[in-house]
mmCIF file with all atom_site columns, C-alpha atoms in Angstrom:
data_model
loop_
_atom_site.group_PDB
_atom_site.id
_atom_site.type_symbol
_atom_site.label_atom_id
_atom_site.label_alt_id
_atom_site.label_comp_id
_atom_site.label_asym_id
_atom_site.label_entity_id
_atom_site.label_seq_id
_atom_site.pdbx_PDB_ins_code
_atom_site.Cartn_x
_atom_site.Cartn_y
_atom_site.Cartn_z
_atom_site.occupancy
_atom_site.B_iso_or_equiv
_atom_site.pdbx_formal_charge
_atom_site.auth_seq_id
_atom_site.auth_comp_id
_atom_site.auth_asym_id
_atom_site.auth_atom_id
_atom_site.pdbx_PDB_model_num
ATOM 1   C CA . UNK V 1 1   ? -31.917 10.955 -74.712 1.00 0.00 ? 1   UNK V CA 1
ATOM 2   C CA . UNK V 1 2   ? -34.459 12.859 -76.746 1.00 0.00 ? 2   UNK V CA 1
ATOM 3   C CA . UNK V 1 3   ? -33.224 15.380 -78.746 1.00 0.00 ? 3   UNK V CA 1
ATOM 4   C CA . UNK V 1 4   ? -35.816 18.291 -79.196 1.00 0.00 ? 4   UNK V CA 1
ATOM 5   C CA . UNK V 1 5   ? -36.984 20.357 -82.312 1.00 0.00 ? 5   UNK V CA 1
ATOM 6   C CA . UNK V 1 6   ? -35.678 22.738 -80.159 1.00 0.00 ? 6   UNK V CA 1
ATOM 7   C CA . UNK V 1 7   ? -31.603 21.128 -79.604 1.00 0.00 ? 7   UNK V CA 1
ATOM 8   C CA . UNK V 1 8   ? -31.937 20.027 -83.644 1.00 0.00 ? 8   UNK V CA 1
ATOM 9   C CA . UNK V 1 9   ? -32.221 23.993 -84.431 1.00 0.00 ? 9   UNK V CA 1
ATOM 10  C CA . UNK V 1 10  ? -30.074 25.159 -82.862 1.00 0.00 ? 10  UNK V CA 1
ATOM 11  C CA . UNK V 1 11  ? -27.543 22.601 -83.616 1.00 0.00 ? 11  UNK V CA 1
ATOM 12  C CA . UNK V 1 12  ? -28.655 23.533 -87.114 1.00 0.00 ? 12  UNK V CA 1
ATOM 13  C CA . UNK V 1 13  ? -28.489 27.200 -86.454 1.00 0.00 ? 13  UNK V CA 1
ATOM 14  C CA . UNK V 1 14  ? -24.857 26.932 -85.317 1.00 0.00 ? 14  UNK V CA 1
ATOM 15  C CA . UNK V 1 15  ? -23.694 25.154 -87.978 1.00 0.00 ? 15  UNK V CA 1
ATOM 16  C CA . UNK V 1 16  ? -24.886 27.522 -90.443 1.00 0.00 ? 16  UNK V CA 1
ATOM 17  C CA . UNK V 1 17  ? -23.474 30.672 -88.231 1.00 0.00 ? 17  UNK V CA 1
ATOM 18  C CA . UNK V 1 18  ? -20.264 28.648 -88.691 1.00 0.00 ? 18  UNK V CA 1
ATOM 19  C CA . UNK V 1 19  ? -20.227 28.219 -92.097 1.00 0.00 ? 19  UNK V CA 1
ATOM 20  C CA . UNK V 1 20  ? -21.153 32.121 -92.678 1.00 0.00 ? 20  UNK V CA 1
ATOM 21  C CA . UNK V 1 21  ? -24.606 31.560 -93.389 1.00 0.00 ? 21  UNK V CA 1
ATOM 22  C CA . UNK V 1 22  ? -24.407 29.392 -96.324 1.00 0.00 ? 22  UNK V CA 1
ATOM 23  C CA . UNK V 1 23  ? -25.034 26.553 -94.699 1.00 0.00 ? 23  UNK V CA 1
ATOM 24  C CA . UNK V 1 24  ? -22.201 24.730 -97.183 1.00 0.00 ? 24  UNK V CA 1
ATOM 25  C CA . UNK V 1 25  ? -18.480 24.059 -96.269 1.00 0.00 ? 25  UNK V CA 1
ATOM 26  C CA . UNK V 1 26  ? -17.323 27.230 -94.345 1.00 0.00 ? 26  UNK V CA 1
ATOM 27  C CA . UNK V 1 27  ? -16.034 29.685 -97.456 1.00 0.00 ? 27  UNK V CA 1
ATOM 28  C CA . UNK V 1 28  ? -17.969 32.329 -95.751 1.00 0.00 ? 28  UNK V CA 1
ATOM 29  C CA . UNK V 1 29  ? -16.914 31.590 -92.019 1.00 0.00 ? 29  UNK V CA 1
ATOM 30  C CA . UNK V 1 30  ? -16.720 34.625 -90.154 1.00 0.00 ? 30  UNK V CA 1
ATOM 31  C CA . UNK V 1 31  ? -19.430 36.246 -91.633 1.00 0.00 ? 31  UNK V CA 1
ATOM 32  C CA . UNK V 1 32  ? -22.302 38.499 -89.947 1.00 0.00 ? 32  UNK V CA 1
ATOM 33  C CA . UNK V 1 33  ? -25.319 35.965 -90.046 1.00 0.00 ? 33  UNK V CA 1
ATOM 34  C CA . UNK V 1 34  ? -29.108 37.601 -89.952 1.00 0.00 ? 34  UNK V CA 1
ATOM 35  C CA . UNK V 1 35  ? -31.399 35.209 -88.329 1.00 0.00 ? 35  UNK V CA 1
ATOM 36  C CA . UNK V 1 36  ? -33.921 35.968 -90.860 1.00 0.00 ? 36  UNK V CA 1
ATOM 37  C CA . UNK V 1 37  ? -31.518 34.091 -93.030 1.00 0.00 ? 37  UNK V CA 1
ATOM 38  C CA . UNK V 1 38  ? -30.540 31.177 -90.524 1.00 0.00 ? 38  UNK V CA 1
ATOM 39  C CA . UNK V 1 39  ? -34.292 30.782 -90.631 1.00 0.00 ? 39  UNK V CA 1
ATOM 40  C CA . UNK V 1 40  ? -34.508 30.872 -93.650 1.00 0.00 ? 40  UNK V CA 1
ATOM 41  C CA . UNK V 1 41  ? -31.780 28.444 -95.248 1.00 0.00 ? 41  UNK V CA 1
ATOM 42  C CA . UNK V 1 42  ? -32.219 26.214 -92.430 1.00 0.00 ? 42  UNK V CA 1
ATOM 43  C CA . UNK V 1 43  ? -36.493 26.340 -92.551 1.00 0.00 ? 43  UNK V CA 1
ATOM 44  C CA . UNK V 1 44  ? -37.088 27.072 -88.907 1.00 0.00 ? 44  UNK V CA 1
ATOM 45  C CA . UNK V 1 45  ? -39.739 29.065 -87.460 1.00 0.00 ? 45  UNK V CA 1
ATOM 46  C CA . UNK V 1 46  ? -38.189 32.733 -87.081 1.00 0.00 ? 46  UNK V CA 1
ATOM 47  C CA . UNK V 1 47  ? -39.590 33.357 -83.364 1.00 0.00 ? 47  UNK V CA 1
ATOM 48  C CA . UNK V 1 48  ? -38.498 30.045 -82.245 1.00 0.00 ? 48  UNK V CA 1
ATOM 49  C CA . UNK V 1 49  ? -35.020 30.475 -83.726 1.00 0.00 ? 49  UNK V CA 1
ATOM 50  C CA . UNK V 1 50  ? -34.981 34.203 -81.898 1.00 0.00 ? 50  UNK V CA 1
ATOM 51  C CA . UNK V 1 51  ? -35.441 32.529 -78.722 1.00 0.00 ? 51  UNK V CA 1
ATOM 52  C CA . UNK V 1 52  ? -32.536 29.781 -79.253 1.00 0.00 ? 52  UNK V CA 1
ATOM 53  C CA . UNK V 1 53  ? -30.205 32.593 -80.285 1.00 0.00 ? 53  UNK V CA 1
ATOM 54  C CA . UNK V 1 54  ? -31.003 34.718 -77.553 1.00 0.00 ? 54  UNK V CA 1
ATOM 55  C CA . UNK V 1 55  ? -29.887 31.589 -75.212 1.00 0.00 ? 55  UNK V CA 1
ATOM 56  C CA . UNK V 1 56  ? -26.805 30.518 -77.488 1.00 0.00 ? 56  UNK V CA 1
ATOM 57  C CA . UNK V 1 57  ? -25.909 34.304 -77.052 1.00 0.00 ? 57  UNK V CA 1
ATOM 58  C CA . UNK V 1 58  ? -26.306 34.239 -73.194 1.00 0.00 ? 58  UNK V CA 1
ATOM 59  C CA . UNK V 1 59  ? -24.419 31.326 -73.265 1.00 0.00 ? 59  UNK V CA 1
ATOM 60  C CA . UNK V 1 60  ? -21.237 32.581 -74.497 1.00 0.00 ? 60  UNK V CA 1
ATOM 61  C CA . UNK V 1 61  ? -21.244 31.002 -77.735 1.00 0.00 ? 61  UNK V CA 1
ATOM 62  C CA . UNK V 1 62  ? -22.752 33.331 -80.090 1.00 0.00 ? 62  UNK V CA 1
ATOM 63  C CA . UNK V 1 63  ? -22.609 37.102 -80.462 1.00 0.00 ? 63  UNK V CA 1
ATOM 64  C CA . UNK V 1 64  ? -24.622 39.606 -81.900 1.00 0.00 ? 64  UNK V CA 1
ATOM 65  C CA . UNK V 1 65  ? -24.121 43.326 -83.528 1.00 0.00 ? 65  UNK V CA 1
ATOM 66  C CA . UNK V 1 66  ? -26.962 45.452 -84.312 1.00 0.00 ? 66  UNK V CA 1
ATOM 67  C CA . UNK V 1 67  ? -27.988 47.488 -87.340 1.00 0.00 ? 67  UNK V CA 1
ATOM 68  C CA . UNK V 1 68  ? -28.426 47.050 -90.729 1.00 0.00 ? 68  UNK V CA 1
ATOM 69  C CA . UNK V 1 69  ? -25.404 44.730 -91.382 1.00 0.00 ? 69  UNK V CA 1
ATOM 70  C CA . UNK V 1 70  ? -25.811 43.049 -88.384 1.00 0.00 ? 70  UNK V CA 1
ATOM 71  C CA . UNK V 1 71  ? -26.133 39.631 -87.350 1.00 0.00 ? 71  UNK V CA 1
ATOM 72  C CA . UNK V 1 72  ? -25.459 36.663 -85.281 1.00 0.00 ? 72  UNK V CA 1
ATOM 73  C CA . UNK V 1 73  ? -20.823 35.205 -85.240 1.00 0.00 ? 73  UNK V CA 1
ATOM 74  C CA . UNK V 1 74  ? -19.547 32.810 -83.300 1.00 0.00 ? 74  UNK V CA 1
ATOM 75  C CA . UNK V 1 75  ? -17.417 33.994 -80.486 1.00 0.00 ? 75  UNK V CA 1
ATOM 76  C CA . UNK V 1 76  ? -14.700 31.356 -79.994 1.00 0.00 ? 76  UNK V CA 1
ATOM 77  C CA . UNK V 1 77  ? -13.640 28.787 -83.746 1.00 0.00 ? 77  UNK V CA 1
ATOM 78  C CA . UNK V 1 78  ? -15.862 26.375 -84.763 1.00 0.00 ? 78  UNK V CA 1
ATOM 79  C CA . UNK V 1 79  ? -13.054 23.570 -83.789 1.00 0.00 ? 79  UNK V CA 1
ATOM 80  C CA . UNK V 1 80  ? -13.723 25.067 -79.877 1.00 0.00 ? 80  UNK V CA 1
ATOM 81  C CA . UNK V 1 81  ? -17.081 24.611 -79.781 1.00 0.00 ? 81  UNK V CA 1
ATOM 82  C CA . UNK V 1 82  ? -18.785 21.606 -79.580 1.00 0.00 ? 82  UNK V CA 1
ATOM 83  C CA . UNK V 1 83  ? -22.223 19.871 -80.059 1.00 0.00 ? 83  UNK V CA 1
ATOM 84  C CA . UNK V 1 84  ? -22.254 19.288 -75.825 1.00 0.00 ? 84  UNK V CA 1
ATOM 85  C CA . UNK V 1 85  ? -21.957 22.740 -75.815 1.00 0.00 ? 85  UNK V CA 1
ATOM 86  C CA . UNK V 1 86  ? -24.917 23.882 -78.385 1.00 0.00 ? 86  UNK V CA 1
ATOM 87  C CA . UNK V 1 87  ? -27.127 21.009 -76.674 1.00 0.00 ? 87  UNK V CA 1
ATOM 88  C CA . UNK V 1 88  ? -26.493 22.199 -72.755 1.00 0.00 ? 88  UNK V CA 1
ATOM 89  C CA . UNK V 1 89  ? -26.766 25.979 -73.718 1.00 0.00 ? 89  UNK V CA 1
ATOM 90  C CA . UNK V 1 90  ? -30.561 25.170 -74.962 1.00 0.00 ? 90  UNK V CA 1
ATOM 91  C CA . UNK V 1 91  ? -31.605 22.324 -73.510 1.00 0.00 ? 91  UNK V CA 1
ATOM 92  C CA . UNK V 1 92  ? -29.820 21.934 -69.512 1.00 0.00 ? 92  UNK V CA 1
ATOM 93  C CA . UNK V 1 93  ? -28.702 18.710 -68.819 1.00 0.00 ? 93  UNK V CA 1
ATOM 94  C CA . UNK V 1 94  ? -27.999 16.004 -72.141 1.00 0.00 ? 94  UNK V CA 1
ATOM 95  C CA . UNK V 1 95  ? -29.524 13.079 -69.791 1.00 0.00 ? 95  UNK V CA 1
ATOM 96  C CA . UNK V 1 96  ? -32.318 13.048 -67.506 1.00 0.00 ? 96  UNK V CA 1
ATOM 97  C CA . UNK V 1 97  ? -34.819 10.547 -65.797 1.00 0.00 ? 97  UNK V CA 1
ATOM 98  C CA . UNK V 1 98  ? -38.574 11.339 -65.353 1.00 0.00 ? 98  UNK V CA 1
ATOM 99  C CA . UNK V 1 99  ? -37.556 15.390 -65.975 1.00 0.00 ? 99  UNK V CA 1
ATOM 100 C CA . UNK V 1 100 ? -34.521 14.788 -63.610 1.00 0.00 ? 100 UNK V CA 1
ATOM 101 C CA . UNK V 1 101 ? -30.598 15.517 -65.000 1.00 0.00 ? 101 UNK V CA 1
ATOM 102 C CA . UNK V 1 102 ? -29.331 11.587 -65.203 1.00 0.00 ? 102 UNK V CA 1
ATOM 103 C CA . UNK V 1 103 ? -27.462 12.150 -61.376 1.00 0.00 ? 103 UNK V CA 1
ATOM 104 C CA . UNK V 1 104 ? -30.254 13.016 -59.460 1.00 0.00 ? 104 UNK V CA 1
ATOM 105 C CA . UNK V 1 105 ? -32.708 9.632  -60.010 1.00 0.00 ? 105 UNK V CA 1
ATOM 106 C CA . UNK V 1 106 ? -32.475 8.275  -56.726 1.00 0.00 ? 106 UNK V CA 1
ATOM 107 C CA . UNK V 1 107 ? -33.756 4.424  -56.744 1.00 0.00 ? 107 UNK V CA 1
ATOM 108 C CA . UNK V 1 108 ? -33.816 1.999  -53.299 1.00 0.00 ? 108 UNK V CA 1
ATOM 109 C CA . UNK V 1 109 ? -34.514 -1.677 -53.052 1.00 0.00 ? 109 UNK V CA 1
ATOM 110 C CA . UNK V 1 110 ? -34.092 -3.892 -56.254 1.00 0.00 ? 110 UNK V CA 1
ATOM 111 C CA . UNK V 1 111 ? -34.334 -0.799 -58.446 1.00 0.00 ? 111 UNK V CA 1
ATOM 112 C CA . UNK V 1 112 ? -30.831 0.968  -56.914 1.00 0.00 ? 112 UNK V CA 1
ATOM 113 C CA . UNK V 1 113 ? -28.979 -0.624 -60.228 1.00 0.00 ? 113 UNK V CA 1
ATOM 114 C CA . UNK V 1 114 ? -30.786 2.037  -62.594 1.00 0.00 ? 114 UNK V CA 1
ATOM 115 C CA . UNK V 1 115 ? -29.270 4.873  -61.196 1.00 0.00 ? 115 UNK V CA 1
ATOM 116 C CA . UNK V 1 116 ? -25.270 3.321  -62.330 1.00 0.00 ? 116 UNK V CA 1
ATOM 117 C CA . UNK V 1 117 ? -27.341 2.779  -65.582 1.00 0.00 ? 117 UNK V CA 1
ATOM 118 C CA . UNK V 1 118 ? -28.697 6.474  -66.748 1.00 0.00 ? 118 UNK V CA 1
ATOM 119 C CA . UNK V 1 119 ? -24.625 7.758  -65.697 1.00 0.00 ? 119 UNK V CA 1
ATOM 120 C CA . UNK V 1 120 ? -23.140 4.921  -67.781 1.00 0.00 ? 120 UNK V CA 1
ATOM 121 C CA . UNK V 1 121 ? -25.674 6.537  -70.429 1.00 0.00 ? 121 UNK V CA 1
ATOM 122 C CA . UNK V 1 122 ? -25.151 9.986  -69.545 1.00 0.00 ? 122 UNK V CA 1
ATOM 123 C CA . UNK V 1 123 ? -21.966 9.468  -69.986 1.00 0.00 ? 123 UNK V CA 1
ATOM 124 C CA . UNK V 1 124 ? -21.571 7.513  -73.583 1.00 0.00 ? 124 UNK V CA 1
ATOM 125 C CA . UNK V 1 125 ? -23.646 10.732 -74.397 1.00 0.00 ? 125 UNK V CA 1
ATOM 126 C CA . UNK V 1 126 ? -21.494 13.021 -73.281 1.00 0.00 ? 126 UNK V CA 1
ATOM 127 C CA . UNK V 1 127 ? -18.343 11.124 -74.531 1.00 0.00 ? 127 UNK V CA 1
ATOM 128 C CA . UNK V 1 128 ? -19.926 11.789 -78.086 1.00 0.00 ? 128 UNK V CA 1
ATOM 129 C CA . UNK V 1 129 ? -21.585 15.394 -78.306 1.00 0.00 ? 129 UNK V CA 1
ATOM 130 C CA . UNK V 1 130 ? -18.198 16.631 -75.801 1.00 0.00 ? 130 UNK V CA 1
ATOM 131 C CA . UNK V 1 131 ? -16.025 15.390 -78.552 1.00 0.00 ? 131 UNK V CA 1
ATOM 132 C CA . UNK V 1 132 ? -17.341 16.185 -81.557 1.00 0.00 ? 132 UNK V CA 1
ATOM 133 C CA . UNK V 1 133 ? -17.019 19.963 -82.834 1.00 0.00 ? 133 UNK V CA 1
ATOM 134 C CA . UNK V 1 134 ? -18.566 22.255 -85.175 1.00 0.00 ? 134 UNK V CA 1
ATOM 135 C CA . UNK V 1 135 ? -15.719 22.049 -87.158 1.00 0.00 ? 135 UNK V CA 1
ATOM 136 C CA . UNK V 1 136 ? -16.261 18.391 -87.350 1.00 0.00 ? 136 UNK V CA 1
ATOM 137 C CA . UNK V 1 137 ? -18.770 18.418 -88.491 1.00 0.00 ? 137 UNK V CA 1
ATOM 138 C CA . UNK V 1 138 ? -18.735 20.732 -91.141 1.00 0.00 ? 138 UNK V CA 1
ATOM 139 C CA . UNK V 1 139 ? -15.709 18.860 -92.363 1.00 0.00 ? 139 UNK V CA 1
ATOM 140 C CA . UNK V 1 140 ? -18.534 15.111 -91.632 1.00 0.00 ? 140 UNK V CA 1
ATOM 141 C CA . UNK V 1 141 ? -16.162 14.336 -89.774 1.00 0.00 ? 141 UNK V CA 1
ATOM 142 C CA . UNK V 1 142 ? -17.628 13.750 -86.070 1.00 0.00 ? 142 UNK V CA 1
ATOM 143 C CA . UNK V 1 143 ? -14.411 12.383 -84.166 1.00 0.00 ? 143 UNK V CA 1
ATOM 144 C CA . UNK V 1 144 ? -16.364 10.236 -81.763 1.00 0.00 ? 144 UNK V CA 1
ATOM 145 C CA . UNK V 1 145 ? -18.761 9.002  -83.915 1.00 0.00 ? 145 UNK V CA 1
ATOM 146 C CA . UNK V 1 146 ? -18.116 5.065  -84.725 1.00 0.00 ? 146 UNK V CA 1
ATOM 147 C CA . UNK V 1 147 ? -19.971 3.521  -87.999 1.00 0.00 ? 147 UNK V CA 1
ATOM 148 C CA . UNK V 1 148 ? -18.227 -0.048 -85.806 1.00 0.00 ? 148 UNK V CA 1
ATOM 149 C CA . UNK V 1 149 ? -21.060 0.635  -82.731 1.00 0.00 ? 149 UNK V CA 1
ATOM 150 C CA . UNK V 1 150 ? -24.511 -1.368 -83.309 1.00 0.00 ? 150 UNK V CA 1
ATOM 151 C CA . UNK V 1 151 ? -27.598 0.783  -83.002 1.00 0.00 ? 151 UNK V CA 1
ATOM 152 C CA . UNK V 1 152 ? -29.835 -0.948 -81.450 1.00 0.00 ? 152 UNK V CA 1
#
C-alpha cells in the first residue's frame, strides 16, 4: 500500500472537520469548517485541498454550505466514517499491483501464487482501515491497530 499525499491530506482534513476545525479533541465538533481554515491548520495547499474536499463531498462523506457562514461538515458521525471510506473516496482501491486493483492482478505458471499474496495484503489492509474510525483516531485509539504486530 502506498499512502499518497492526497490520501494523507484527505484523512487530516476529515479529522480536522470531525474535530470542528480546531484539529484538537473534538470539543467544537459539528461546526462548519472553512476550506481555508483546514488548509492553514493542517498545512495543506488550499488549491490541492479543494479538489480533495470535492472528492469527499462526491463520496458522501462531507457536505458543504455556501456563503459567509458556510463551510464543510461530516455527513455522518465520526464513529461511522472509517479510514477506509476516506482512502477509497480519494484514491480508489486500497492496494494496487502495477496500477490495477489487487483482485485484477493475474499471473501464470510459477508466479500464479502472487495473486493470493496480493489479495491477502489487500485483506489485511482493509481489515485495519475499515475497522478504524475517525472517532478512534481523535481519541488516539485505533481499534484494529495492534502494537504486537511486527513492523518488518
